[in-house]
CSV table of C-alpha atoms in Angstrom, one decimal:
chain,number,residue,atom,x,y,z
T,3,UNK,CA,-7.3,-8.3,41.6
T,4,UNK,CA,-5.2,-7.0,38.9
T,5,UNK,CA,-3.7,-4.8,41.2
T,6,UNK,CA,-2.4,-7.2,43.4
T,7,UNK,CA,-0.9,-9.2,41.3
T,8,UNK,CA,0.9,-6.2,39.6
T,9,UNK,CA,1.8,-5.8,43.2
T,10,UNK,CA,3.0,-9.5,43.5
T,11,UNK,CA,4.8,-9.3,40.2
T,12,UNK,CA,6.5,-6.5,41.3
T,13,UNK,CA,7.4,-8.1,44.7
T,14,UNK,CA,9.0,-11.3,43.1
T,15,UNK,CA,10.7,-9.4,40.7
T,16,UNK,CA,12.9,-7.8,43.6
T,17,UNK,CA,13.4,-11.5,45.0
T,18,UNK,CA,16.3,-11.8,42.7
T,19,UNK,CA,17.4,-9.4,45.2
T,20,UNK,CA,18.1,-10.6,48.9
T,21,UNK,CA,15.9,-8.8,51.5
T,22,UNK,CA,17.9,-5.9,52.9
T,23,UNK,CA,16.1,-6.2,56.4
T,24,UNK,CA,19.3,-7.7,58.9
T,25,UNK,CA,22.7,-8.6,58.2
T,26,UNK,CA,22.5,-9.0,54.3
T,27,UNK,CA,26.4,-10.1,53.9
T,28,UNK,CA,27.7,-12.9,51.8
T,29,UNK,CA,29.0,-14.8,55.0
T,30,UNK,CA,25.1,-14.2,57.2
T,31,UNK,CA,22.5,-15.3,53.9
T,32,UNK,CA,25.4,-18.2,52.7
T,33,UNK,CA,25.0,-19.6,56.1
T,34,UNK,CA,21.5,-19.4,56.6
T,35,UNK,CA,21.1,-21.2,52.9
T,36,UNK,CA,23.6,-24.3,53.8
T,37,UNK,CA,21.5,-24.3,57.0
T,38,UNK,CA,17.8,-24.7,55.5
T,39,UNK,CA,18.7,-25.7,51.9
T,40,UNK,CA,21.1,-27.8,52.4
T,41,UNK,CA,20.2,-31.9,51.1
T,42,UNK,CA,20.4,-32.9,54.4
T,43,UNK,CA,17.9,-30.5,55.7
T,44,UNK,CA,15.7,-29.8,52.7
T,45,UNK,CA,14.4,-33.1,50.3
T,46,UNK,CA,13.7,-31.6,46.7
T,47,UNK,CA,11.4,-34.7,45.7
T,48,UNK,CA,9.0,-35.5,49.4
T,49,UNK,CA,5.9,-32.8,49.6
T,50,UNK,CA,7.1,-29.7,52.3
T,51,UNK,CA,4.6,-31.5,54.7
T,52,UNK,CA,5.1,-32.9,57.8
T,53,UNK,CA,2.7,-35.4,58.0
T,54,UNK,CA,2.5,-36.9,54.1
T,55,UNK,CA,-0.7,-38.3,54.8
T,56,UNK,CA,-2.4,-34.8,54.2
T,57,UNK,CA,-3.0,-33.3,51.1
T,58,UNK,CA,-1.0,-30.1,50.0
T,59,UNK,CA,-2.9,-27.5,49.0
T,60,UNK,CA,-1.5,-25.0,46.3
T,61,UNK,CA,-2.4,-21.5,44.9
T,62,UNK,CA,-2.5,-21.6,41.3
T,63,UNK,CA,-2.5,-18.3,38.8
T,64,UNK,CA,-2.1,-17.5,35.5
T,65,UNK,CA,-0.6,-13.6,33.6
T,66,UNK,CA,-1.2,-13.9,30.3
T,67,UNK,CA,0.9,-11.6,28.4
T,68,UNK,CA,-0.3,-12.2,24.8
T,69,UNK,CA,-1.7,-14.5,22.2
T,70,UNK,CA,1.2,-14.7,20.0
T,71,UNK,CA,-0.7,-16.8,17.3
T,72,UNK,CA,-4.1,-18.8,16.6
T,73,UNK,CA,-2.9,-21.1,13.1
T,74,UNK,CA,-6.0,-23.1,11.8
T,75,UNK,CA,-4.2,-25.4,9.7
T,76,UNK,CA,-2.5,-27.1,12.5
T,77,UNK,CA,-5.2,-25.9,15.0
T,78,UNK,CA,-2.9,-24.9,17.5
T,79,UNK,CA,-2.4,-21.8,20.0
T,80,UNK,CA,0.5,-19.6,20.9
T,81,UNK,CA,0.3,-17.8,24.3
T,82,UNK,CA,2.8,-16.3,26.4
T,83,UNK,CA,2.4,-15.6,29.9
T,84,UNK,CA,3.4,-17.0,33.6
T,85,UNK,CA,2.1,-18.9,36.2
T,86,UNK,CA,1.8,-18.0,39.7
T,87,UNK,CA,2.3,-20.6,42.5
T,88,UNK,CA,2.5,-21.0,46.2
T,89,UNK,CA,2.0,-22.8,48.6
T,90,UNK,CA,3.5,-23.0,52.8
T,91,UNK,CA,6.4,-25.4,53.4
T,92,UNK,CA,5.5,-26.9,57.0
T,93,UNK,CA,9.0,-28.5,57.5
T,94,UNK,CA,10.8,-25.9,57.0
T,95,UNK,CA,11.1,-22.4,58.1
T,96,UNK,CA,13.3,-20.4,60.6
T,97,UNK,CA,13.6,-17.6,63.0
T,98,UNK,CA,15.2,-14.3,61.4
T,99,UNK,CA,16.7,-13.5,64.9
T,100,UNK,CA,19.0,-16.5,65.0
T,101,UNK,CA,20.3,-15.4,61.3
T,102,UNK,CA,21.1,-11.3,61.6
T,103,UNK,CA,17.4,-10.7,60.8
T,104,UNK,CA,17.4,-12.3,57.3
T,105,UNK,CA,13.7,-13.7,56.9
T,106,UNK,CA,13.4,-14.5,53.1
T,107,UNK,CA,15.9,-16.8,50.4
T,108,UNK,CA,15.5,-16.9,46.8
T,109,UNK,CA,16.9,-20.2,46.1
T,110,UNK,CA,16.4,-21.9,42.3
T,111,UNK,CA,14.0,-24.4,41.7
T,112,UNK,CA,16.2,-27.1,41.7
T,113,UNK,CA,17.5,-26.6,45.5
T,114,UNK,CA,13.9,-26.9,46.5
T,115,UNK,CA,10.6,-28.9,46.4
T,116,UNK,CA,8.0,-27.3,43.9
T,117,UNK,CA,4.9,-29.0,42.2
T,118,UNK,CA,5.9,-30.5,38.5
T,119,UNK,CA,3.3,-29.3,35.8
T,120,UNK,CA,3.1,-31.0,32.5
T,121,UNK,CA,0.7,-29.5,29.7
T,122,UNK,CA,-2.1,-31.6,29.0
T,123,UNK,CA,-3.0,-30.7,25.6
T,124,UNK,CA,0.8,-29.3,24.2
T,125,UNK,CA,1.9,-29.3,20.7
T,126,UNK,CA,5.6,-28.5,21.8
T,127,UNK,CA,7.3,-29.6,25.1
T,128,UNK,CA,5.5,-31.2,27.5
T,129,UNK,CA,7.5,-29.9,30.7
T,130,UNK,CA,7.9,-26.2,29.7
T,131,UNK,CA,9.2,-25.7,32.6
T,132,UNK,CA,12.1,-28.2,33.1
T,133,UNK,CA,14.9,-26.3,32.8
T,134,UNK,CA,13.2,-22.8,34.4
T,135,UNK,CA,15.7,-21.2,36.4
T,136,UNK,CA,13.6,-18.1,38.1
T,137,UNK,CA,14.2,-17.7,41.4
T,138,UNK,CA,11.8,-18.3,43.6
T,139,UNK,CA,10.4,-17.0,47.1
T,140,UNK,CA,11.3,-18.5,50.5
T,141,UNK,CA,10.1,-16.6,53.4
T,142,UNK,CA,11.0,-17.8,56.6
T,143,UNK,CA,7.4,-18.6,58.1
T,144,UNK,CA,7.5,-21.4,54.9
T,145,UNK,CA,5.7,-19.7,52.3
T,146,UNK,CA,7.1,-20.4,49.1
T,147,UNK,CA,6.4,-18.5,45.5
T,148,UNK,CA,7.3,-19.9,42.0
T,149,UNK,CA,6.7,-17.8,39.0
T,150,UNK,CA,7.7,-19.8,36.0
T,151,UNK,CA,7.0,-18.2,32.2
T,152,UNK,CA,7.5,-18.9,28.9
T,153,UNK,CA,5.3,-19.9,25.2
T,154,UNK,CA,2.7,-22.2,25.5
T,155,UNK,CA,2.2,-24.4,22.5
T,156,UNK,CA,-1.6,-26.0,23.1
T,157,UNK,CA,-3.8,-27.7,20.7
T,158,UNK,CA,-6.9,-25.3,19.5
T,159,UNK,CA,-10.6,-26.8,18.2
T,160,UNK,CA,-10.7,-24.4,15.8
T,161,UNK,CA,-14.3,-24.2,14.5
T,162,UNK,CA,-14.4,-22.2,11.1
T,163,UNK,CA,-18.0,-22.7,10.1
T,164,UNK,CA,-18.4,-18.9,10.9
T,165,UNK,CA,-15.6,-17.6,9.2
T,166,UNK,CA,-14.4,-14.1,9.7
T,167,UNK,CA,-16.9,-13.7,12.1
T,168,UNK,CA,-15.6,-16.9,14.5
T,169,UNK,CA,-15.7,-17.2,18.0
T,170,UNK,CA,-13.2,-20.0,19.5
T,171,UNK,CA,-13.2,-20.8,23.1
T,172,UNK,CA,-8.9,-22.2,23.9
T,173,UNK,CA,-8.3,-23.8,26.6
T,174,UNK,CA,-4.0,-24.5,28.1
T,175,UNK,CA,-4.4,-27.3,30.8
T,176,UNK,CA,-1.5,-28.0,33.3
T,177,UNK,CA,-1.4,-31.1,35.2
T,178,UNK,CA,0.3,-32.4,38.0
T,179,UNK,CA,0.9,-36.3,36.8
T,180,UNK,CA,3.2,-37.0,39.5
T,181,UNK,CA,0.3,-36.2,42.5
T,182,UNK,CA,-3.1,-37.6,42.6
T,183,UNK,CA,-6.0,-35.4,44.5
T,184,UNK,CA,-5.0,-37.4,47.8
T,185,UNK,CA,-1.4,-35.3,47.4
T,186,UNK,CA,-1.7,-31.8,45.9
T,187,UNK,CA,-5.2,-30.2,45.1
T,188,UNK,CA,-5.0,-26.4,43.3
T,189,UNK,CA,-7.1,-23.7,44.2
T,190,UNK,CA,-7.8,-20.8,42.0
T,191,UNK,CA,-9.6,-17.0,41.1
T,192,UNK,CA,-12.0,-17.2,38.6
T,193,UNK,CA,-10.7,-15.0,36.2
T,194,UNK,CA,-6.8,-14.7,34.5
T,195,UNK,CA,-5.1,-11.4,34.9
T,196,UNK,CA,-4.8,-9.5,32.6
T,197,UNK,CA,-2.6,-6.5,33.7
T,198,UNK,CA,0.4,-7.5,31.5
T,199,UNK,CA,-1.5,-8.7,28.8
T,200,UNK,CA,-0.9,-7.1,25.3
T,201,UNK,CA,-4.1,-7.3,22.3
T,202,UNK,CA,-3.8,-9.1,19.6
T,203,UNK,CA,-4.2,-7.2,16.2
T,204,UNK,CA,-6.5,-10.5,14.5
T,205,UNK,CA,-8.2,-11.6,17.6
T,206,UNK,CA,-10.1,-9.8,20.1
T,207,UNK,CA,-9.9,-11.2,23.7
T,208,UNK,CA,-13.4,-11.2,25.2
T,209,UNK,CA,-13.0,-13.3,28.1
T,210,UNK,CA,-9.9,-15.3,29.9
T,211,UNK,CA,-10.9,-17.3,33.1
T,212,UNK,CA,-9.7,-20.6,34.5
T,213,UNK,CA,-11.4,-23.8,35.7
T,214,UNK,CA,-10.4,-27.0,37.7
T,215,UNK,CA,-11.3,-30.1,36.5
T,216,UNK,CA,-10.7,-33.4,38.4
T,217,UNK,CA,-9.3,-35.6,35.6
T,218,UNK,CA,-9.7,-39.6,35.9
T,219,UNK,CA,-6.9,-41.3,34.5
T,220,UNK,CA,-6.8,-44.7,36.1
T,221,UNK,CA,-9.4,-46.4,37.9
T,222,UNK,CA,-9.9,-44.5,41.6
T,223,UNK,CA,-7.4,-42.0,40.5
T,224,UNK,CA,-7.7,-38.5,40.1
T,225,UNK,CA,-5.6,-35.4,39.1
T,226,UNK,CA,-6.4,-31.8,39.9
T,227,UNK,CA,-5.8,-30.5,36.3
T,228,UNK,CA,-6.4,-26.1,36.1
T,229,UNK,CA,-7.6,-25.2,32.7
T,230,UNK,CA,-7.2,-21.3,31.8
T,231,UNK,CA,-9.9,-20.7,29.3
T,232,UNK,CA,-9.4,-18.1,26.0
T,233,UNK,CA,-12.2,-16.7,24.5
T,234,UNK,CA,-10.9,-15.1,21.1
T,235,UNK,CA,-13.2,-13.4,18.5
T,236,UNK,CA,-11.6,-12.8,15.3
T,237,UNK,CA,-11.3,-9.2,14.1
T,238,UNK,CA,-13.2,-9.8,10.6
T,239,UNK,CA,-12.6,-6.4,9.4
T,240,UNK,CA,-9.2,-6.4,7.7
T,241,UNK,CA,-10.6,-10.1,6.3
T,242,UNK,CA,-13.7,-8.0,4.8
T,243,UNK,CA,-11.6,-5.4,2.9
T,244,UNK,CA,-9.2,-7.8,1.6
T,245,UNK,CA,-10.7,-10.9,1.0
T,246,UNK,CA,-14.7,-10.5,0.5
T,247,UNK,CA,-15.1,-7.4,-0.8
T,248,UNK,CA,-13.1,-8.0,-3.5
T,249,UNK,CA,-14.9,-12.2,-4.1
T,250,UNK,CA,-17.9,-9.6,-3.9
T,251,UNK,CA,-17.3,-7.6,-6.4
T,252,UNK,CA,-15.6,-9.9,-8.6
T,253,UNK,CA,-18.8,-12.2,-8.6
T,254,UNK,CA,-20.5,-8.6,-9.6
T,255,UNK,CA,-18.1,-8.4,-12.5
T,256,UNK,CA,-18.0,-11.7,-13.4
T,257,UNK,CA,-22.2,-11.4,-14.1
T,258,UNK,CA,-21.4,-8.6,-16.2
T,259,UNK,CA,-20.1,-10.4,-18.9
T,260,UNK,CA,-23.5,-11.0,-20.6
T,261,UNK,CA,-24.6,-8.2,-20.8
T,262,UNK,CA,-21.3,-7.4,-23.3
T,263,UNK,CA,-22.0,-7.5,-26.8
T,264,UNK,CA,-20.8,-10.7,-28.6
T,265,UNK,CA,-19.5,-8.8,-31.9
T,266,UNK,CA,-16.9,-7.1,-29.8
T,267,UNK,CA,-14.9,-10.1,-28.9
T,268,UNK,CA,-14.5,-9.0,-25.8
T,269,UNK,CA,-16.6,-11.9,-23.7
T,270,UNK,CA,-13.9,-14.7,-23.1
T,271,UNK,CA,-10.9,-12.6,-22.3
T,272,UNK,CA,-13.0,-10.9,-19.7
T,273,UNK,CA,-13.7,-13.7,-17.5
T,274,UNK,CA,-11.5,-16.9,-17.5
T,275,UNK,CA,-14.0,-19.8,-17.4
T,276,UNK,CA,-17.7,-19.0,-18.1
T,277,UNK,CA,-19.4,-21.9,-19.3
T,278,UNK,CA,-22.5,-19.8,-20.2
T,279,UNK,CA,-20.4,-17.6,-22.1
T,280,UNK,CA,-18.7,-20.2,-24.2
T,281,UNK,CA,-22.0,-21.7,-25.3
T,282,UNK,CA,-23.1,-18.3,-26.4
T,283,UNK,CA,-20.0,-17.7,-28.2
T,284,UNK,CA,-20.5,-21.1,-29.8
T,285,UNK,CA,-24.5,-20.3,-30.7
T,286,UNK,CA,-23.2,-16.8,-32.2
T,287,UNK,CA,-20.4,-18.0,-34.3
T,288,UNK,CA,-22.2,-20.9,-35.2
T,289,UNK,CA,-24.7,-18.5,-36.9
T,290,UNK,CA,-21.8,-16.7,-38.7
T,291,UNK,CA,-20.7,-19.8,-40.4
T,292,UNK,CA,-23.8,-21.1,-41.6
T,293,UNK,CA,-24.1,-17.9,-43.3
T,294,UNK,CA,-21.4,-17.9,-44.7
T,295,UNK,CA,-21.7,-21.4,-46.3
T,296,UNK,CA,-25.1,-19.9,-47.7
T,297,UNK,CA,-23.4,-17.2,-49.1
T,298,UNK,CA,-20.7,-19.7,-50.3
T,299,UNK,CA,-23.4,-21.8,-51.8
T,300,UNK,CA,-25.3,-18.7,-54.0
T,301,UNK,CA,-22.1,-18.0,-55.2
T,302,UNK,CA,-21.1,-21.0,-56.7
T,303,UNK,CA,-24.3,-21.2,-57.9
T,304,UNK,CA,-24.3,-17.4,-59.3
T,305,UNK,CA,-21.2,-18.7,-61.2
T,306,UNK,CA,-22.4,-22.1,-62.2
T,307,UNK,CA,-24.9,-19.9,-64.1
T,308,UNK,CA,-22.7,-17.2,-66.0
T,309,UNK,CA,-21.1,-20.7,-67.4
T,310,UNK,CA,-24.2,-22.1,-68.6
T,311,UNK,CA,-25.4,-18.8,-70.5
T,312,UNK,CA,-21.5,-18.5,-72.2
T,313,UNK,CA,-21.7,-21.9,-73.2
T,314,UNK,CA,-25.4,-21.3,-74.2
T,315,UNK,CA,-24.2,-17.9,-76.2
T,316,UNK,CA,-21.4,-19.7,-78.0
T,317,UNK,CA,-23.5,-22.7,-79.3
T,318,UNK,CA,-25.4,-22.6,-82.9
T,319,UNK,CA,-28.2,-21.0,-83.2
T,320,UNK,CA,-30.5,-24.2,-83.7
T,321,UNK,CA,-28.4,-25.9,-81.0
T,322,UNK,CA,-29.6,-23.1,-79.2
T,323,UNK,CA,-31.9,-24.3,-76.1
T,324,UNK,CA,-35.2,-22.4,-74.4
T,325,UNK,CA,-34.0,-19.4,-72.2
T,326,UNK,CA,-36.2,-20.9,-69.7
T,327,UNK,CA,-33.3,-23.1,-68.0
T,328,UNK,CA,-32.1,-19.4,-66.8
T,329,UNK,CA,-35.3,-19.0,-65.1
T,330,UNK,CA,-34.7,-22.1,-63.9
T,331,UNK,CA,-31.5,-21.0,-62.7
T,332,UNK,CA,-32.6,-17.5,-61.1
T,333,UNK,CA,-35.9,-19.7,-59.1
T,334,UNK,CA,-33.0,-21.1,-56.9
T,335,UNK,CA,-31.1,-18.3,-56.0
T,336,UNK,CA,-34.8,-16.7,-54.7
T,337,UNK,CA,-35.3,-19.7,-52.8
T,338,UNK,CA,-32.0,-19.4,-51.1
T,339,UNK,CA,-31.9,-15.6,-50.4
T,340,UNK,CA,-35.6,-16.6,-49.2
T,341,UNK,CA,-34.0,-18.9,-47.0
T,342,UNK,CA,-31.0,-17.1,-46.2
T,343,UNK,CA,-33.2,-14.5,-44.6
T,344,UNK,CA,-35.3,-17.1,-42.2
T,345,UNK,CA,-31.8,-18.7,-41.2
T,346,UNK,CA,-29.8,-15.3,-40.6
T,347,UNK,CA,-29.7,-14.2,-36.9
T,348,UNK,CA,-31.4,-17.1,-35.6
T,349,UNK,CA,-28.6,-18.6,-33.8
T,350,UNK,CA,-27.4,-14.3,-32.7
T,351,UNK,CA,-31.4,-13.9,-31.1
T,352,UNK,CA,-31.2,-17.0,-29.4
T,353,UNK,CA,-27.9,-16.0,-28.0
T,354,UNK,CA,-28.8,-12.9,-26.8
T,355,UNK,CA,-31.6,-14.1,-25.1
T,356,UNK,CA,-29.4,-16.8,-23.6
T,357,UNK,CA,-27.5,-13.7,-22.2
T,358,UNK,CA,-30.2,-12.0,-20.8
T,359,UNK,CA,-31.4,-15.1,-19.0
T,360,UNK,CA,-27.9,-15.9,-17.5
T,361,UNK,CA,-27.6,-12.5,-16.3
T,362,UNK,CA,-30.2,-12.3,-14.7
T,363,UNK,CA,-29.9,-15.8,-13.3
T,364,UNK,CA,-26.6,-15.2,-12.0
T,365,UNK,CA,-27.2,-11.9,-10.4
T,366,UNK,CA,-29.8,-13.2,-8.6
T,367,UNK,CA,-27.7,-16.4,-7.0
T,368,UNK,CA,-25.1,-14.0,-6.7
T,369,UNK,CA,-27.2,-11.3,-4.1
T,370,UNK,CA,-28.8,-14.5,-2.4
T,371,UNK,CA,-25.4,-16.2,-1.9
T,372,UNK,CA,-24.0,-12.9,-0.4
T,373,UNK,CA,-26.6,-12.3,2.1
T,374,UNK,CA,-26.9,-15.4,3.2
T,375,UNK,CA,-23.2,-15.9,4.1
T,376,UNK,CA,-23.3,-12.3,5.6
T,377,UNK,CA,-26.5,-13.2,7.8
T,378,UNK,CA,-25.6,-17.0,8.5
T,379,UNK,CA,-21.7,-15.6,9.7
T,380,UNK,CA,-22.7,-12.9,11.5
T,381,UNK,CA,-25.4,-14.9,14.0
């Protein structure tokens, strides 16, 4: 198959070129084209059929020469590529012997009839083809080739549940609005060909075929609409080395943080928001102030003393009071250090055992949360 359409590209490529069997001179192919193209002999809007009771029957291809783009913001799909039609005019047609031997025209596609497509599910022009000026194939026993080309602007589904490791299914449907199935009806291959067809660096072609679906669009109305089908597979691994990986081992990083020592000040400027981290923080310098204000407290109380025992020294003798105030004085200072001891570090150990529960909390979400995106994707 591929082969003969490289074969029939080839051959319509050297249409642009008048066939060099017979008398190829201006004066022979002029007159054979105001014989058989001219308006009075050729209609460019009444089906090439004698009888326009019948249906016309047309030959319907598709080249596709590459994706150009899949965008999933605005869900739509770039293709290029061409379209191969034909189809036998049965008005028409002539006898090379009465013209010097010239059996094939290439007239434009506005000197003769050819089936109107409109795409069904476009994001850009509907006609693409409206002002196509490639020449097209006239052979004098009425068959007739049209290859129009161009970008293909079609609305994509795009389903990003999988993400990298998508499969989308595109479809570009032409129809013929101006014909009904009682008019034109398309025939088809199965598959697309592929011979000209150039791989997409982000998305893997796996499969390209084409379907005909009869479309109801008034009541007792039908249109023979062609669908060519695209099924594109996303090449994950660029996404993987610059996007996950990296999340990965961020996340990895990012866990890390508890298991750094508080006293090195290091624990907020290493990650940006940690909640977990902040309340640690708190619980540790929370600790350091209440120990200080103990400290701050035996002090003032250390010097409340030395007054009391200058102003005691200084007094007379029989003014003099019992030295047991000092002990009263020193009982204090026991009961604080006392206390000082059961208060320091309480806030630090529960801290630190706050950071040994987070670490290990979060490293476990962390390897359930990256295995189960890796095995739900993947399927």
């Amino acid at each position: 198959m591929k082969y003969k359409l490289l074969l029939c590209m080839v051959y319509l490529t050297a249409l642009y070129i008048c066939n060099t069997n017979g008398d190829s001179s201006y004066l022979s192919i002029k007159q054979l084209e105001d014989s058989i193209l001219s308006p009075q002999n050729h209609s460019t809007t009444l089906r090439p059929l004698k009888d326009q009771r019948n249906i016309l029957r047309v030959t319907i291809k598709f080249s596709l020469v590459a994706v150009v783009s899949v965008d999933t913001v605005k869900q739509e799909l770039v293709t290029n590529g061409f379209l191969f039609l034909f189809w036998y005019d049965q008005v028409q047609g002539w006898n090379p012997d009465d013209y010097n031997g010239i059996g094939r025209l290439t007239p434009t596609p506005k000197q003769v009839w050819r089936p109107r497509l409109l795409l069904i599910n476009t994001l850009g022009e509907r006609d693409p083809f409206e002002d196509d000026y490639s020449h097209m194939i006239y052979n004098h026993d009425g068959q007739m080739g049209w290859v129009p080309g161009g970008l293909f602007h079609t609305y994509c589904a795009l389903d990003l549940e999988k993400f990298p490791f998508d499969v989308q299914n595109c479809e570009i449907q032409v129809c013929p609005m101006s014909h009904t199935t009682s008019f034109i009806v398309f025939n088809t291959e199965d598959e697309i060909n592929l011979a000209f067809y150039y791989p997409n660096p982000g998305w893997e072609l796996q499969r390209a075929f084409v379907t005909i679906e009869n479309i109801s669009v008034v009541p007792g109305e039908t249109f023979s609409c062609p669908s060519f089908n695209l099924i594109l597979k996303r090449r994950s691994t660029t996404i993987i080395l610059n996007v996950i990986v990296p999340v990965v081992l961020l996340s990895v990083l990012n866990n890390l943080v508890f298991i750094i020592p508080i006293e090195s000040g290091e624990k907020i400027s290493y990650v940006l928001t940690v909640a977990a981290v902040i309340f640690t923080v708190f619980l540790h310098d929370r600790d350091e102030k209440e120990e200080s204000a103990i400290k701050s407290k035996a002090n003032y109380q250390k010097c409340v003393k030395k007054l009391l025992t200058i102003k005691n020294a200084v007094a007379p003798f029989e003014e003099a009071k019992d030295p047991q105030p000092e002990d009263d004085y020193d009982s204090p200072d026991t009961t604080d250090e006392n206390s000082n001891d059961s208060n320091v570090n309480k806030y630090r150990i529960i801290s630190k055992h706050i950071n040994k529960f987070f670490f290990i909390v979060m490293s476990f979400v962390t390897t359930v949360m990256t295995i189960w995106y890796f095995a739900f994707t993947a399927t």
